[in-house]
Short mmCIF file of C-alpha atoms in Angstrom, two decimals:
data_model
loop_
_atom_site.label_atom_id
_atom_site.label_comp_id
_atom_site.label_asym_id
_atom_site.label_seq_id
_atom_site.Cartn_x
_atom_site.Cartn_y
_atom_site.Cartn_z
CA MET X 1 73.52 81.36 120.41
CA LYS X 2 72.69 84.48 122.38
CA ASN X 3 70.47 87.07 120.71
CA ILE X 4 73.21 89.68 120.82
CA LEU X 5 75.35 87.44 118.62
CA LEU X 6 72.71 86.78 115.99
CA PRO X 7 73.83 88.24 112.68
CA LEU X 8 72.22 91.44 111.50
CA SER X 9 71.13 89.42 108.47
CA LEU X 10 68.57 87.64 110.66
CA GLN X 11 67.17 90.90 111.96
CA LEU X 12 66.98 92.46 108.51
CA LEU X 13 65.63 89.44 106.68
CA THR X 14 62.65 89.39 109.04
CA ALA X 15 61.62 92.61 107.28
CA TYR X 16 61.65 91.10 103.80
CA ALA X 17 58.38 91.70 101.94
CA GLN X 18 56.79 89.20 99.59
CA ASN X 19 55.85 91.84 97.00
CA THR X 20 58.09 91.80 93.92
CA SER X 21 55.52 93.32 91.58
CA THR X 22 58.08 95.73 90.10
CA ILE X 23 60.02 92.76 88.73
CA THR X 24 58.62 91.14 85.63
CA ILE X 25 60.54 87.86 85.99
CA PRO X 26 59.30 86.05 89.09
CA ALA X 27 61.74 85.29 91.88
CA THR X 28 60.14 81.95 92.69
CA ASN X 29 62.46 80.05 90.33
CA GLY X 30 65.65 81.92 91.17
CA SER X 31 65.61 84.05 88.02
CA ILE X 32 67.01 87.53 87.86
CA PRO X 33 65.66 90.21 85.50
CA SER X 34 67.18 91.09 82.16
CA GLY X 35 69.13 94.34 82.21
CA ALA X 36 68.37 97.59 80.44
CA GLN X 37 70.91 100.22 79.36
CA ASN X 38 72.46 100.49 82.82
CA GLY X 39 72.61 96.71 83.15
CA CYS X 40 69.65 96.61 85.52
CA ALA X 41 65.90 96.21 85.16
CA ALA X 42 63.79 99.34 84.83
CA GLY X 43 63.75 101.26 88.10
CA TYR X 44 66.91 99.54 89.36
CA TYR X 45 70.44 100.94 89.51
CA PRO X 46 73.90 99.33 89.75
CA SER X 47 75.40 98.99 93.23
CA THR X 48 78.45 97.27 94.67
CA ASP X 49 79.96 96.65 98.08
CA THR X 50 83.00 94.86 99.50
CA VAL X 51 83.79 93.81 103.06
CA LEU X 52 87.27 92.55 103.98
CA TYR X 53 87.68 91.09 107.45
CA THR X 54 90.52 89.11 109.05
CA LEU X 55 89.99 86.46 111.71
CA PRO X 56 92.79 85.09 113.96
CA TYR X 57 91.81 81.52 113.14
CA THR X 58 93.23 79.02 110.67
CA TYR X 59 91.58 78.27 107.36
CA PRO X 60 90.49 74.75 108.49
CA GLN X 61 88.91 76.26 111.60
CA VAL X 62 86.98 78.83 109.56
CA LEU X 63 86.00 76.24 106.97
CA SER X 64 84.44 74.13 109.72
CA ILE X 65 81.93 76.96 110.19
CA ILE X 66 81.31 78.28 106.66
CA GLY X 67 82.19 75.34 104.41
CA ASN X 68 78.72 73.78 104.07
CA TYR X 69 76.54 75.43 101.42
CA THR X 70 73.33 74.43 103.19
CA ASN X 71 74.39 75.34 106.72
CA LEU X 72 73.93 79.06 107.29
CA THR X 73 73.76 79.12 111.07
CA TRP X 74 76.64 81.61 110.99
CA SER X 75 74.45 83.87 108.83
CA GLY X 76 71.32 83.75 110.93
CA SER X 77 69.45 80.71 109.58
CA PRO X 78 68.43 78.03 112.09
CA ASP X 79 70.14 74.67 111.82
CA ASN X 80 68.64 72.37 109.15
CA SER X 81 66.46 75.17 107.75
CA VAL X 82 68.23 75.52 104.37
CA THR X 83 67.29 73.16 101.53
CA SER X 84 68.87 72.60 98.13
CA ASN X 85 68.00 71.20 94.71
CA SER X 86 71.15 69.04 94.74
CA THR X 87 73.56 67.24 97.04
CA THR X 88 76.54 68.35 94.93
CA TRP X 89 77.60 71.98 95.15
CA VAL X 90 78.26 72.90 91.55
CA PRO X 91 77.10 75.69 89.23
CA GLY X 92 73.33 75.51 89.04
CA THR X 93 72.87 74.24 92.58
CA ALA X 94 70.45 76.48 94.44
CA ARG X 95 69.71 76.83 98.12
CA PHE X 96 66.37 77.92 99.50
CA TYR X 97 65.52 79.27 102.91
CA SER X 98 62.89 81.33 104.61
CA LEU X 99 63.51 84.01 107.19
CA GLY X 100 60.77 86.17 108.58
CA GLY X 101 58.37 85.12 105.83
CA ALA X 102 60.80 85.85 102.98
CA TYR X 103 61.81 83.19 100.50
CA VAL X 104 65.50 83.45 99.58
CA ILE X 105 66.97 81.76 96.50
CA GLU X 106 70.73 81.75 95.84
CA THR X 107 72.14 79.82 92.88
CA ILE X 108 75.81 78.82 92.58
CA THR X 109 77.81 80.12 89.63
CA GLU X 110 81.24 79.14 91.01
CA TYR X 111 82.26 76.89 93.90
CA SER X 112 85.71 75.78 95.05
CA LYS X 113 86.81 74.34 98.41
CA PRO X 114 90.42 73.05 98.27
CA ASP X 115 91.94 71.80 101.52
CA GLY X 116 94.47 74.62 101.60
CA GLY X 117 92.10 77.31 100.39
CA PRO X 118 90.88 79.63 99.26
CA TYR X 119 87.22 78.80 99.72
CA ILE X 120 85.31 80.49 96.90
CA GLU X 121 81.53 80.55 96.68
CA ILE X 122 79.76 82.77 94.15
CA HIS X 123 76.02 82.81 93.62
CA THR X 124 73.17 84.83 92.20
CA LEU X 125 70.49 86.27 94.47
CA ALA X 126 66.89 86.32 93.25
CA PRO X 127 64.94 89.58 93.73
CA LEU X 128 64.03 90.59 97.26
CA THR X 129 62.36 93.55 98.90
CA ILE X 130 63.26 94.82 102.36
CA ALA X 131 60.31 96.91 103.45
CA ALA X 132 62.01 98.29 106.56
CA ALA X 133 64.79 99.77 104.42
CA ASN X 134 62.43 100.67 101.55
CA VAL X 135 64.72 98.96 99.04
CA SER X 136 64.49 96.11 96.54
CA PHE X 137 67.52 94.44 94.98
CA TYR X 138 68.86 91.38 93.22
CA ALA X 139 72.40 90.25 92.45
CA ALA X 140 74.06 88.55 89.51
CA TYR X 141 77.30 88.34 91.55
CA ASP X 142 77.36 87.69 95.29
CA ALA X 143 80.76 86.26 96.24
CA GLN X 144 82.70 85.00 99.24
CA ASN X 145 86.44 84.31 99.26
CA TRP X 146 88.08 82.99 102.43
CA THR X 147 91.89 82.93 102.18
CA SER X 148 94.62 81.77 104.56
CA VAL X 149 96.99 84.59 105.62
CA CYS X 150 99.75 85.19 108.18
CA ASP X 151 101.51 81.93 107.23
CA GLY X 152 98.34 80.00 107.95
CA LYS X 153 97.64 81.53 111.35
CA ALA X 154 94.69 83.68 110.21
CA THR X 155 92.01 83.86 107.53
CA THR X 156 90.76 86.85 105.56
CA ALA X 157 87.18 86.97 104.32
CA ASN X 158 86.22 88.92 101.21
CA PHE X 159 82.52 89.50 100.60
CA THR X 160 81.89 91.29 97.29
CA VAL X 161 78.47 91.84 95.76
CA GLY X 162 77.47 93.38 92.44
CA MET X 163 73.75 94.04 92.40
CA CYS X 164 70.88 96.09 91.05
CA ALA X 165 68.77 98.03 93.51
CA THR X 166 65.99 100.57 93.66
CA ASN X 167 68.26 102.60 95.95
CA ALA X 168 71.92 101.83 95.28
CA THR X 169 73.25 103.54 98.41
CA ALA X 170 70.74 101.92 100.76
CA ALA X 171 71.31 98.46 99.28
CA ALA X 172 75.09 98.75 99.56
CA ALA X 173 74.83 99.84 103.20
CA LEU X 174 72.44 97.01 103.96
CA LEU X 175 74.59 94.28 102.39
CA HIS X 176 77.69 95.76 104.02
CA SER X 177 76.08 95.42 107.45
CA ILE X 178 74.90 91.88 106.73
CA HIS X 179 78.27 90.64 105.47
CA LEU X 180 80.28 92.39 108.17
CA THR X 181 78.08 90.90 110.87
CA ASP X 182 78.37 87.46 109.27
CA ALA X 183 82.18 87.65 109.34
CA ARG X 184 82.16 88.77 112.96
CA THR X 185 79.79 85.94 113.85
CA VAL X 186 82.21 83.36 112.41
CA GLY X 187 84.84 84.75 114.77
CA SER X 188 82.43 84.64 117.70
CA LEU X 189 81.56 81.02 116.99
CA LEU X 190 85.27 80.14 116.97
CA GLY X 191 85.99 81.81 120.30
CA GLY X 192 85.72 85.57 119.84
CA ARG X 193 89.40 86.50 119.55
CA ASN X 194 90.29 89.61 117.56
CA PHE X 195 92.96 90.11 114.93
CA THR X 196 95.46 92.97 115.07
CA THR X 197 98.46 92.13 112.87
CA CYS X 198 100.27 89.08 111.56
CA GLN X 199 103.31 90.03 113.63
CA ALA X 200 101.19 90.06 116.77
CA MET X 201 100.07 86.55 115.96
CA TYR X 202 103.64 85.43 115.36
CA ASN X 203 104.44 86.77 118.82
CA GLU X 204 101.24 85.23 120.20
CA GLY X 205 100.17 88.76 121.05
CA ILE X 206 96.45 88.42 120.39
CA THR X 207 94.60 91.29 122.06
CA ASN X 208 91.07 92.46 122.48
CA MET X 209 91.49 95.36 120.08
CA PRO X 210 88.83 95.58 117.33
CA SER X 211 89.64 93.70 114.15
CA PRO X 212 90.83 95.86 111.26
CA ILE X 213 88.23 96.21 108.53
CA ILE X 214 89.01 97.37 105.00
CA THR X 215 86.11 98.31 102.78
CA SER X 216 85.70 99.65 99.30
#
């Protein structure tokens, strides 16, 4: 894959720092801290972000890229670099991977992959620090939902994260960039076509206009 197509997540994760001294529960076992009055550990603040992105590819096509919990090539991890504590993807299954010296632990809380969709994968994210962005964060809810739309001709991705961060605004912007780039990379891996409207797809009028993105 060309460097220009590598997800922003790869670039940003290379800046992850090992220091999590502000977090009393260690990240090495996938734990997340207990919350205080605001629901977050001391010095951390609630933050959320959502990315919605539609791809002009069928659900089975998209699933062929994103449907393996331990294959994150579409999110910047080299092939065969992600390990897991289980071969069954059920609540409690964790995946582990290292990017740029950072150790990432994500533990499934919900997982569903029916043939007709939607593909739902929800996990926790153990504490991390991104030195380049001067922000630390962790997530009790980091979700993906990939749903067939346009009578099966397209697929909409929904990335929603609820997290605690030392800088809520910076963390939301960071995760937004990561998830948006991931969604775009899936499209690039499938051929790079862009979505405009369902009607355009019905008319086979796929164009090179930028894909519509809805965020909240």
